[in-house]
PDB file of C-alpha atoms in Angstrom:
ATOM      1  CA  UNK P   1     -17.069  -0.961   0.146  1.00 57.00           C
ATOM      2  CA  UNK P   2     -14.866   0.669   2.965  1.00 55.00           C
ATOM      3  CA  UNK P   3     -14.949   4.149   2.566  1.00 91.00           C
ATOM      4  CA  UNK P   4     -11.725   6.158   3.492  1.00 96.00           C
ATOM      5  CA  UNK P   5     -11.265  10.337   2.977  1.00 97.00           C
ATOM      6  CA  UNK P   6      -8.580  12.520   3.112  1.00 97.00           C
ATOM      7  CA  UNK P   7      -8.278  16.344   3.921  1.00 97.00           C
ATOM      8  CA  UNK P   8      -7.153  18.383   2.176  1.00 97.00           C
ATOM      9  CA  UNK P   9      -6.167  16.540  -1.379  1.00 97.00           C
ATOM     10  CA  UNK P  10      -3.733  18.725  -1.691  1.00 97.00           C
ATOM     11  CA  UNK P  11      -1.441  21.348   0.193  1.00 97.00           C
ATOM     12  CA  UNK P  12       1.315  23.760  -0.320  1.00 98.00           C
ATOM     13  CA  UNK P  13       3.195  24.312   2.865  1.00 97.00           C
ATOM     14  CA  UNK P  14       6.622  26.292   3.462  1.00 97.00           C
ATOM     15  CA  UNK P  15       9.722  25.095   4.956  1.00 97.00           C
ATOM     16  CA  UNK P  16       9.239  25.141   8.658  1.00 97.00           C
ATOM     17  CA  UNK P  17       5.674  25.274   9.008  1.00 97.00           C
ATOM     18  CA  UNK P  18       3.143  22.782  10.732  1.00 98.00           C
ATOM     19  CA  UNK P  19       1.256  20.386   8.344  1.00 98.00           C
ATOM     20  CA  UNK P  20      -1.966  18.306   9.620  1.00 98.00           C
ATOM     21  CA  UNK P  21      -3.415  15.898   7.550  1.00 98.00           C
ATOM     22  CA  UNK P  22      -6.644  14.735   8.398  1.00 98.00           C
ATOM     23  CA  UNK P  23      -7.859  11.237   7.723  1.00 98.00           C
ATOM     24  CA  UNK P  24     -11.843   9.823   7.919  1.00 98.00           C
ATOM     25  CA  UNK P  25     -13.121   6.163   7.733  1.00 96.00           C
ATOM     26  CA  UNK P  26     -16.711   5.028   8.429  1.00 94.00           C
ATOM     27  CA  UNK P  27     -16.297   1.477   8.312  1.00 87.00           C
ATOM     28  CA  UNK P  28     -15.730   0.398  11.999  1.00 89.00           C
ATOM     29  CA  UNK P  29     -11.871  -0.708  11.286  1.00 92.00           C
ATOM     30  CA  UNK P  30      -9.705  -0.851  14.390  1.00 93.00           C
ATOM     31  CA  UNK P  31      -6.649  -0.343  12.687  1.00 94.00           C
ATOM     32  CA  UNK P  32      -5.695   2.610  10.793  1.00 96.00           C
ATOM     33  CA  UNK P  33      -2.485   3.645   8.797  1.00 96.00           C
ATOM     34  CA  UNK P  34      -0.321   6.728   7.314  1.00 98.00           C
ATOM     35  CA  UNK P  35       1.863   6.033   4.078  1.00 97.00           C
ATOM     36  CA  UNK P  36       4.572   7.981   2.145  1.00 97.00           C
ATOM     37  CA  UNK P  37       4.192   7.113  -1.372  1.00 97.00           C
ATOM     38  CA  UNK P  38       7.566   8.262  -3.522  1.00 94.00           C
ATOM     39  CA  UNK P  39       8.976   7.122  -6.859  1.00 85.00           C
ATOM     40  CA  UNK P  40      11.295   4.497  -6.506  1.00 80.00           C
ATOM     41  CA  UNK P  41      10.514   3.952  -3.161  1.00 81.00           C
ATOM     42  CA  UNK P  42       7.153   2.112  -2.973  1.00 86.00           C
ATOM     43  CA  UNK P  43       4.624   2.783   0.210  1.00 93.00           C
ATOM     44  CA  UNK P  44       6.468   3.249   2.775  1.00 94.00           C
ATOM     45  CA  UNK P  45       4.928   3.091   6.673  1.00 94.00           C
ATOM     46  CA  UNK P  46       5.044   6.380   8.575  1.00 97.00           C
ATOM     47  CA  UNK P  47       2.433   5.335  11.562  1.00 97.00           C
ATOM     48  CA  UNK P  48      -0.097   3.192  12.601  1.00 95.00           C
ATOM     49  CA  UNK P  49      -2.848   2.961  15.196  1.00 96.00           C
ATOM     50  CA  UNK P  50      -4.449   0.322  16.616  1.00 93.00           C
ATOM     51  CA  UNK P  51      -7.772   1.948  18.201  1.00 94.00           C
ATOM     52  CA  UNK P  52      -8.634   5.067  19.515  1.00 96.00           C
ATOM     53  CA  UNK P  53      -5.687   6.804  21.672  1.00 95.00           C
ATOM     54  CA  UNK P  54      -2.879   4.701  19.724  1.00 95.00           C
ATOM     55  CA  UNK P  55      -0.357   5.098  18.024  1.00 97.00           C
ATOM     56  CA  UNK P  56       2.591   2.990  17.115  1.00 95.00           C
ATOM     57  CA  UNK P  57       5.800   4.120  14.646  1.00 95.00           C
ATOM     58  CA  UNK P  58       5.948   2.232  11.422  1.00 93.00           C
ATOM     59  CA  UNK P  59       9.275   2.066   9.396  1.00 92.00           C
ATOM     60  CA  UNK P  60       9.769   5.878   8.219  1.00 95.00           C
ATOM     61  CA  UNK P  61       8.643   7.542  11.357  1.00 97.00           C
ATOM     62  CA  UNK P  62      11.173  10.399  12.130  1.00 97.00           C
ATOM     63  CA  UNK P  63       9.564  14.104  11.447  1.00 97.00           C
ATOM     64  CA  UNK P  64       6.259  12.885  11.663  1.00 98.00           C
ATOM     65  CA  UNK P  65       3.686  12.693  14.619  1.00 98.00           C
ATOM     66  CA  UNK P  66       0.014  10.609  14.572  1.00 98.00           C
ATOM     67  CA  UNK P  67      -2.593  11.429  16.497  1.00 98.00           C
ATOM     68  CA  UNK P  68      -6.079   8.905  16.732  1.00 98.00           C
ATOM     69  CA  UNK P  69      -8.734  10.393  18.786  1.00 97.00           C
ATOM     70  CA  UNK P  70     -11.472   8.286  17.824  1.00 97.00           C
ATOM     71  CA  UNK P  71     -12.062   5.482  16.059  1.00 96.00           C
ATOM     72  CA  UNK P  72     -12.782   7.277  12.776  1.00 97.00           C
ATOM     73  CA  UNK P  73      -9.989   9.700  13.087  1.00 98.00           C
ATOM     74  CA  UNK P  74      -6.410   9.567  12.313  1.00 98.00           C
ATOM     75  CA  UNK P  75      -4.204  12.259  11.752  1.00 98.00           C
ATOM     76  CA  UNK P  76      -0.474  12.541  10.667  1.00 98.00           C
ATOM     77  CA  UNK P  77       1.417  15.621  11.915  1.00 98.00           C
ATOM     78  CA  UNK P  78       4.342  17.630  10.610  1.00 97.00           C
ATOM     79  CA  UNK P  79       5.714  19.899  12.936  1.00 95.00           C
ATOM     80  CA  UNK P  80       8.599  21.242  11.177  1.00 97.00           C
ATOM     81  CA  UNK P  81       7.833  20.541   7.305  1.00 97.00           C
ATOM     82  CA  UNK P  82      10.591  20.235   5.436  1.00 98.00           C
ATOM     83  CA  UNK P  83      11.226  19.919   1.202  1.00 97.00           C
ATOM     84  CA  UNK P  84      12.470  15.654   2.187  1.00 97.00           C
ATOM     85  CA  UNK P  85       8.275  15.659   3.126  1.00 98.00           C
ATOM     86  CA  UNK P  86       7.468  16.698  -0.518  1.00 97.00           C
ATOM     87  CA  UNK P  87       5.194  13.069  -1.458  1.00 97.00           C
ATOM     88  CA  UNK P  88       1.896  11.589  -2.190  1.00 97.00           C
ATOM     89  CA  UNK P  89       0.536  10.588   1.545  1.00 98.00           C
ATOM     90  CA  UNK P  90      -2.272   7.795   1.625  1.00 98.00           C
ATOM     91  CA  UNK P  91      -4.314   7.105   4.747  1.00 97.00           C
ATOM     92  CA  UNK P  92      -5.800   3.079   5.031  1.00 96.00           C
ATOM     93  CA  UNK P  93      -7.840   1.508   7.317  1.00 95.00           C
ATOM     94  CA  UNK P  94      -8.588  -2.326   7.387  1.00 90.00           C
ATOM     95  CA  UNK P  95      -8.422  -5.465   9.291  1.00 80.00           C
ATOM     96  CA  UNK P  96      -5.656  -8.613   8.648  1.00 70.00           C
ATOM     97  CA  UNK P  97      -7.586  -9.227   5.551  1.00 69.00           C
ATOM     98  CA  UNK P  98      -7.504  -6.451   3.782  1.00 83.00           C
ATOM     99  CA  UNK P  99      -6.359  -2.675   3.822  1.00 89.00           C
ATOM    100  CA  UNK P 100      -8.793   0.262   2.426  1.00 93.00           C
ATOM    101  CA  UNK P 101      -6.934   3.212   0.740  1.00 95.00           C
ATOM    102  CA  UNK P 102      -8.105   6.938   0.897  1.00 97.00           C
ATOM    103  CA  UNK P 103      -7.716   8.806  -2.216  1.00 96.00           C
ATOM    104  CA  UNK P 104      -4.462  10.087  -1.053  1.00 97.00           C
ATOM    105  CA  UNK P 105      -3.157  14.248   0.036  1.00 97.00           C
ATOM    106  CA  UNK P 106      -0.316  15.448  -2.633  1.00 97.00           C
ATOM    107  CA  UNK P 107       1.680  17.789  -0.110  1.00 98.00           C
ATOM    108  CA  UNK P 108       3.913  20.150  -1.610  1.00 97.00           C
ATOM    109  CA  UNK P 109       7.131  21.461   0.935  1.00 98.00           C
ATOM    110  CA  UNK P 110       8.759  24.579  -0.466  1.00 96.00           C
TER     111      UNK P 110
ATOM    112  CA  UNK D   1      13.878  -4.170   8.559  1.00 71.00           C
ATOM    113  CA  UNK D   2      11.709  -6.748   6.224  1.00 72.00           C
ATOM    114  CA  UNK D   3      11.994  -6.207   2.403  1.00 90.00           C
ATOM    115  CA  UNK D   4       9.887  -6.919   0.273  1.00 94.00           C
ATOM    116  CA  UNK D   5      11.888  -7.125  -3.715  1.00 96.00           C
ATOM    117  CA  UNK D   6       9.723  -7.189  -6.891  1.00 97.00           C
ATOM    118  CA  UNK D   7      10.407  -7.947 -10.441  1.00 96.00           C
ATOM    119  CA  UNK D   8      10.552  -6.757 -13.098  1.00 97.00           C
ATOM    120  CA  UNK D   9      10.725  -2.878 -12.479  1.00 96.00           C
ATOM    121  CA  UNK D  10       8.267  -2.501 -15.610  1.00 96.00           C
ATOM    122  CA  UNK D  11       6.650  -4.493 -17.927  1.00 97.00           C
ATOM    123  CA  UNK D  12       5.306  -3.991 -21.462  1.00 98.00           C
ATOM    124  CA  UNK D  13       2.921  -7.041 -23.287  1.00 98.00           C
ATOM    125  CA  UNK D  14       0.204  -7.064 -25.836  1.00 97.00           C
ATOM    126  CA  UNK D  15      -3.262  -6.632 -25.620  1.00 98.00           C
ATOM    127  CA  UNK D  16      -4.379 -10.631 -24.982  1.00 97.00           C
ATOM    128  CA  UNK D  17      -1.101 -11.748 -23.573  1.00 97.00           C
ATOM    129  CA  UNK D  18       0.018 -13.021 -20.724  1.00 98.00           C
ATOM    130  CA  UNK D  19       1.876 -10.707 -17.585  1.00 98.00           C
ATOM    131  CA  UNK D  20       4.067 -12.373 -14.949  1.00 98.00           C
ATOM    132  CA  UNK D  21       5.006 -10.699 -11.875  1.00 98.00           C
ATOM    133  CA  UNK D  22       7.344 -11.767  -9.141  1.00 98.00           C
ATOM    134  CA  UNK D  23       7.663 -10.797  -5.492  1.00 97.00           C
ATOM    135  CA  UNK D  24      10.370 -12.346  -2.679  1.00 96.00           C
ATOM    136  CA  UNK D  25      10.359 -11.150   0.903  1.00 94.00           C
ATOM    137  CA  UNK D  26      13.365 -11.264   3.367  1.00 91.00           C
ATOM    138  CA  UNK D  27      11.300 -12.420   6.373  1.00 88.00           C
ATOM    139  CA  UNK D  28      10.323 -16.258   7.132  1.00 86.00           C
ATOM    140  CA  UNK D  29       7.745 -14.620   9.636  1.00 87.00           C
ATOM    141  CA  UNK D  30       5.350 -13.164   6.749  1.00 87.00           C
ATOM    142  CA  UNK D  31       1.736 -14.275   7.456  1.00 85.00           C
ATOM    143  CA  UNK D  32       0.144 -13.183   3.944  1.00 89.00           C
ATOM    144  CA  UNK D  33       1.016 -12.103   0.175  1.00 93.00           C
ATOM    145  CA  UNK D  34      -1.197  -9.233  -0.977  1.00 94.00           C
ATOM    146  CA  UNK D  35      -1.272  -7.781  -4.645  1.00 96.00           C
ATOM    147  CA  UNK D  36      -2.422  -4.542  -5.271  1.00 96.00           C
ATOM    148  CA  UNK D  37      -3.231  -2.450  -7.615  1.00 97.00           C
ATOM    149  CA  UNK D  38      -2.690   0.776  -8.413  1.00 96.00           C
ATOM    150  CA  UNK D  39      -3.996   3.051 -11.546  1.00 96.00           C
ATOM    151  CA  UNK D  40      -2.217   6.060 -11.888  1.00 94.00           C
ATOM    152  CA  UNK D  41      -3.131   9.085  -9.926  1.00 93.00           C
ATOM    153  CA  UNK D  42      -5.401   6.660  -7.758  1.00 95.00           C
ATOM    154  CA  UNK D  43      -4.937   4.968  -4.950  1.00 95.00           C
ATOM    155  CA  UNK D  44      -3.928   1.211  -3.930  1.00 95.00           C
ATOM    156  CA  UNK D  45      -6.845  -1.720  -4.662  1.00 94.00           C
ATOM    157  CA  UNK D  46      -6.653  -4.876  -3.494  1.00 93.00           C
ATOM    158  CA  UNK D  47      -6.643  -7.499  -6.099  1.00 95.00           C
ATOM    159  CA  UNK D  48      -5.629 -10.995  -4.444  1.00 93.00           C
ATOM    160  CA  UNK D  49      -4.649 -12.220  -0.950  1.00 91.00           C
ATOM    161  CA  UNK D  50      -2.329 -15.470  -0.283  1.00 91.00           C
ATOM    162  CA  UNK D  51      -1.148 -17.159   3.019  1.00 88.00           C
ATOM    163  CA  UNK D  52      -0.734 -20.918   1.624  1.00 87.00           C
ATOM    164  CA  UNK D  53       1.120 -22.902  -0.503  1.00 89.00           C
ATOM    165  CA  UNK D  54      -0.162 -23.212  -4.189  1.00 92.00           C
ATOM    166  CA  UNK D  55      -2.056 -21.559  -6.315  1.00 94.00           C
ATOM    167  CA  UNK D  56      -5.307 -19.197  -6.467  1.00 94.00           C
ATOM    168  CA  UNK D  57      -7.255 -18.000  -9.333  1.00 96.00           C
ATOM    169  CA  UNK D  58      -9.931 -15.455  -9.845  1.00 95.00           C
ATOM    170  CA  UNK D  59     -10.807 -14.574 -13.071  1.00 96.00           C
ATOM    171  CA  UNK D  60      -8.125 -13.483 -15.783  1.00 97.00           C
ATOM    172  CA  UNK D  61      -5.713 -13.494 -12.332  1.00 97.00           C
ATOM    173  CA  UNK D  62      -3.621 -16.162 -11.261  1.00 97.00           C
ATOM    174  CA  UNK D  63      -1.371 -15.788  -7.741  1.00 97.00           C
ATOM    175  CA  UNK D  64       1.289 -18.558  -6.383  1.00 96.00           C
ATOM    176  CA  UNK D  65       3.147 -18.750  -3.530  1.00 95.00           C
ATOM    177  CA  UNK D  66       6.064 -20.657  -2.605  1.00 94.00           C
ATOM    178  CA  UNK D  67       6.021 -20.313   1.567  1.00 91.00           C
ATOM    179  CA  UNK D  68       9.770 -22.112   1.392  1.00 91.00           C
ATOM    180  CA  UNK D  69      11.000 -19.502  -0.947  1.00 93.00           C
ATOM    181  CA  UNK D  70       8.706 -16.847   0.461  1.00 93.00           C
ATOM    182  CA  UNK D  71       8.119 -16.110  -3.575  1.00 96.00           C
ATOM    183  CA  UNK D  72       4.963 -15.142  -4.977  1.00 97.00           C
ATOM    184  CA  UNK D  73       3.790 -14.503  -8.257  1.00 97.00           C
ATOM    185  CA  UNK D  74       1.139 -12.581 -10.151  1.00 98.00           C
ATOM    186  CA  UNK D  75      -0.247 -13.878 -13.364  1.00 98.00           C
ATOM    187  CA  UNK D  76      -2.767 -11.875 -15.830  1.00 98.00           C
ATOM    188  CA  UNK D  77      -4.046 -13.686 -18.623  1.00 97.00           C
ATOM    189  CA  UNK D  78      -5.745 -11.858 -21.303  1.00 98.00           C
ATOM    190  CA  UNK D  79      -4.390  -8.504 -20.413  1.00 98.00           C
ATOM    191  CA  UNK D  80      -6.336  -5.688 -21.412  1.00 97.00           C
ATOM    192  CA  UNK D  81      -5.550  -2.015 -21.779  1.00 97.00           C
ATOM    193  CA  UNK D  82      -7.185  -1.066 -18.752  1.00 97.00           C
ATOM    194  CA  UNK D  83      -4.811  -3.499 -16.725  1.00 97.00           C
ATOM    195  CA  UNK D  84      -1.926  -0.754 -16.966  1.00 97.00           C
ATOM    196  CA  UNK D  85      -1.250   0.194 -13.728  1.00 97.00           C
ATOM    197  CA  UNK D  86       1.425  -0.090 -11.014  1.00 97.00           C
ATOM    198  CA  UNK D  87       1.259  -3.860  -9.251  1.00 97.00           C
ATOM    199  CA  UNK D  88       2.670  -3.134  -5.792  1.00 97.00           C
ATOM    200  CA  UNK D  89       3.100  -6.899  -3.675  1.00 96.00           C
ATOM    201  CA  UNK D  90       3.279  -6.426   0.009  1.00 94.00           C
ATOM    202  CA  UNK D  91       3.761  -8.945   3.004  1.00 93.00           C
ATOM    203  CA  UNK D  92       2.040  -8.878   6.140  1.00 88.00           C
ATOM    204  CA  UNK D  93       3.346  -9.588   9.519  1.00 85.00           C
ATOM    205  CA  UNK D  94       0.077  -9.316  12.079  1.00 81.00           C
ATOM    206  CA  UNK D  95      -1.484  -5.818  10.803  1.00 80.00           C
ATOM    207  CA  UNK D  96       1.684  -4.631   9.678  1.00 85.00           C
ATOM    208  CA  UNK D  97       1.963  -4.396   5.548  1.00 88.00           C
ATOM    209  CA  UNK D  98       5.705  -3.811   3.771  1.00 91.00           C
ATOM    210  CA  UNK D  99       5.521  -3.122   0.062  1.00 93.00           C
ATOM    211  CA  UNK D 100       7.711  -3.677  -2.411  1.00 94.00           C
ATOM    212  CA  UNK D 101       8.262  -0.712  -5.555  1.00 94.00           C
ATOM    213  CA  UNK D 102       6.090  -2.382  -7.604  1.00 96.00           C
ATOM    214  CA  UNK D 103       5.920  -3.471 -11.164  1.00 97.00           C
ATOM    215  CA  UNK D 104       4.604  -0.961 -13.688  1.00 97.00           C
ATOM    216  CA  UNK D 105       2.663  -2.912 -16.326  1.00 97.00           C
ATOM    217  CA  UNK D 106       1.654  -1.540 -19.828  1.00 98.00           C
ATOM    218  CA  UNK D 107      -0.736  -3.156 -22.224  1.00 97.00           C
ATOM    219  CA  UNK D 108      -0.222  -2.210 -25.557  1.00 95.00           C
ATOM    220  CA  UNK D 109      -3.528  -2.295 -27.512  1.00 92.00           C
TER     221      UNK D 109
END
């Protein structure tokens, strides 16, 4: 089975500061994806990245910057955290048939 | 902006009974239907995948799709406790996925 991980699984930040979270998959995918995931709201689309040096905006993209510098790497960045960022953020990778979640990074804004 | 609407919010049936799900996009352009799965605290699973009209079944799980409609349904026969979770339907346009809230299901034993 595809194997996506996260770093870290969870994180604390303050209001302000610069968040990176990190994002691992050894499965070869060309595509690659950040999620918000927020009660009421569903998964929600932050970025995506086609291949290595991509990156496209999904539907929730203001505050946050992606960064793919390889194939297995994709990370979303938060220059300016703010409390709005508070969520459960899940990294996927995957193909048109199917999408492979990571375990997810529970990132706490104060 | 697609949207992707699911009902009902949540769901409660007994243990051996049957759960239906529903999901309606906004966009004619949708290529596929996809059903996950989520237990809490976990992360999304696929269960089922659906691009044409009809029906598909795979085990205790049943998905339709009307493409004129763009409605698709999810339906667990059988449940069992362990199929509590949230149901989240999404629609894909190329590699792009939109998901709905979801449907929170709970079996009662």
């Amino acid at each position: 089975e595809a194997a996506v991980t996260q770093s870290p699984r969870n994180k604390v930040a303050v209001t302000g500061g610069k968040v990176t979270l990190s994002c691992n998959q050894t499965n070869n995918h060309n595509n690659m994806y950040w999620y918000r995931q927020d009660t009421g709201h569903g998964l929600r689309l932050i970025h995506y990245s086609y291949g290595a040096g991509s990156t496209e905006k999904g539907d929730i993209p203001d505050g946050y910057k992606a960064s793919r510098p390889s194939q297995e790497n994709f990370s979303l960045i938060l220059e300016l955290a703010t409390p709005s960022q508070t969520s459960v953020y899940f990294c996927a990778s995957g193909e048109v048939v199917e999408q492979f979640f990571g375990p997810g990074t529970r990132l706490t804004v104060l | 902006q697609q949207k992707v609407q699911q009902s009902p919010e949540s769901l409660i049936v007994p243990e051996g009974g049957m759960a239906s799900l529903n999901c309606t996009s906004s966009d004619r352009n949708v290529d596929y239907f996809w059903w996950y799965r989520q237990h809490s605290g976990k992360s999304p699973k696929m269960l089922m995948s659906i691009f044409s009209n009809g029906e598909k079944e795979e085990g205790r799980f049943t998905v339709h799709l009307n493409k004129a409609s763009l409605h698709t349904s999810l339906h667990i026969r059988d449940s069992q406790p362990s199929d509590s979770a949230l149901y989240l339907c999404a629609a894909s346009m190329g590699y792009k996925l939109t998901f709905g809230t979801g449907t929170s299901l709970l079996v009662d034993p």
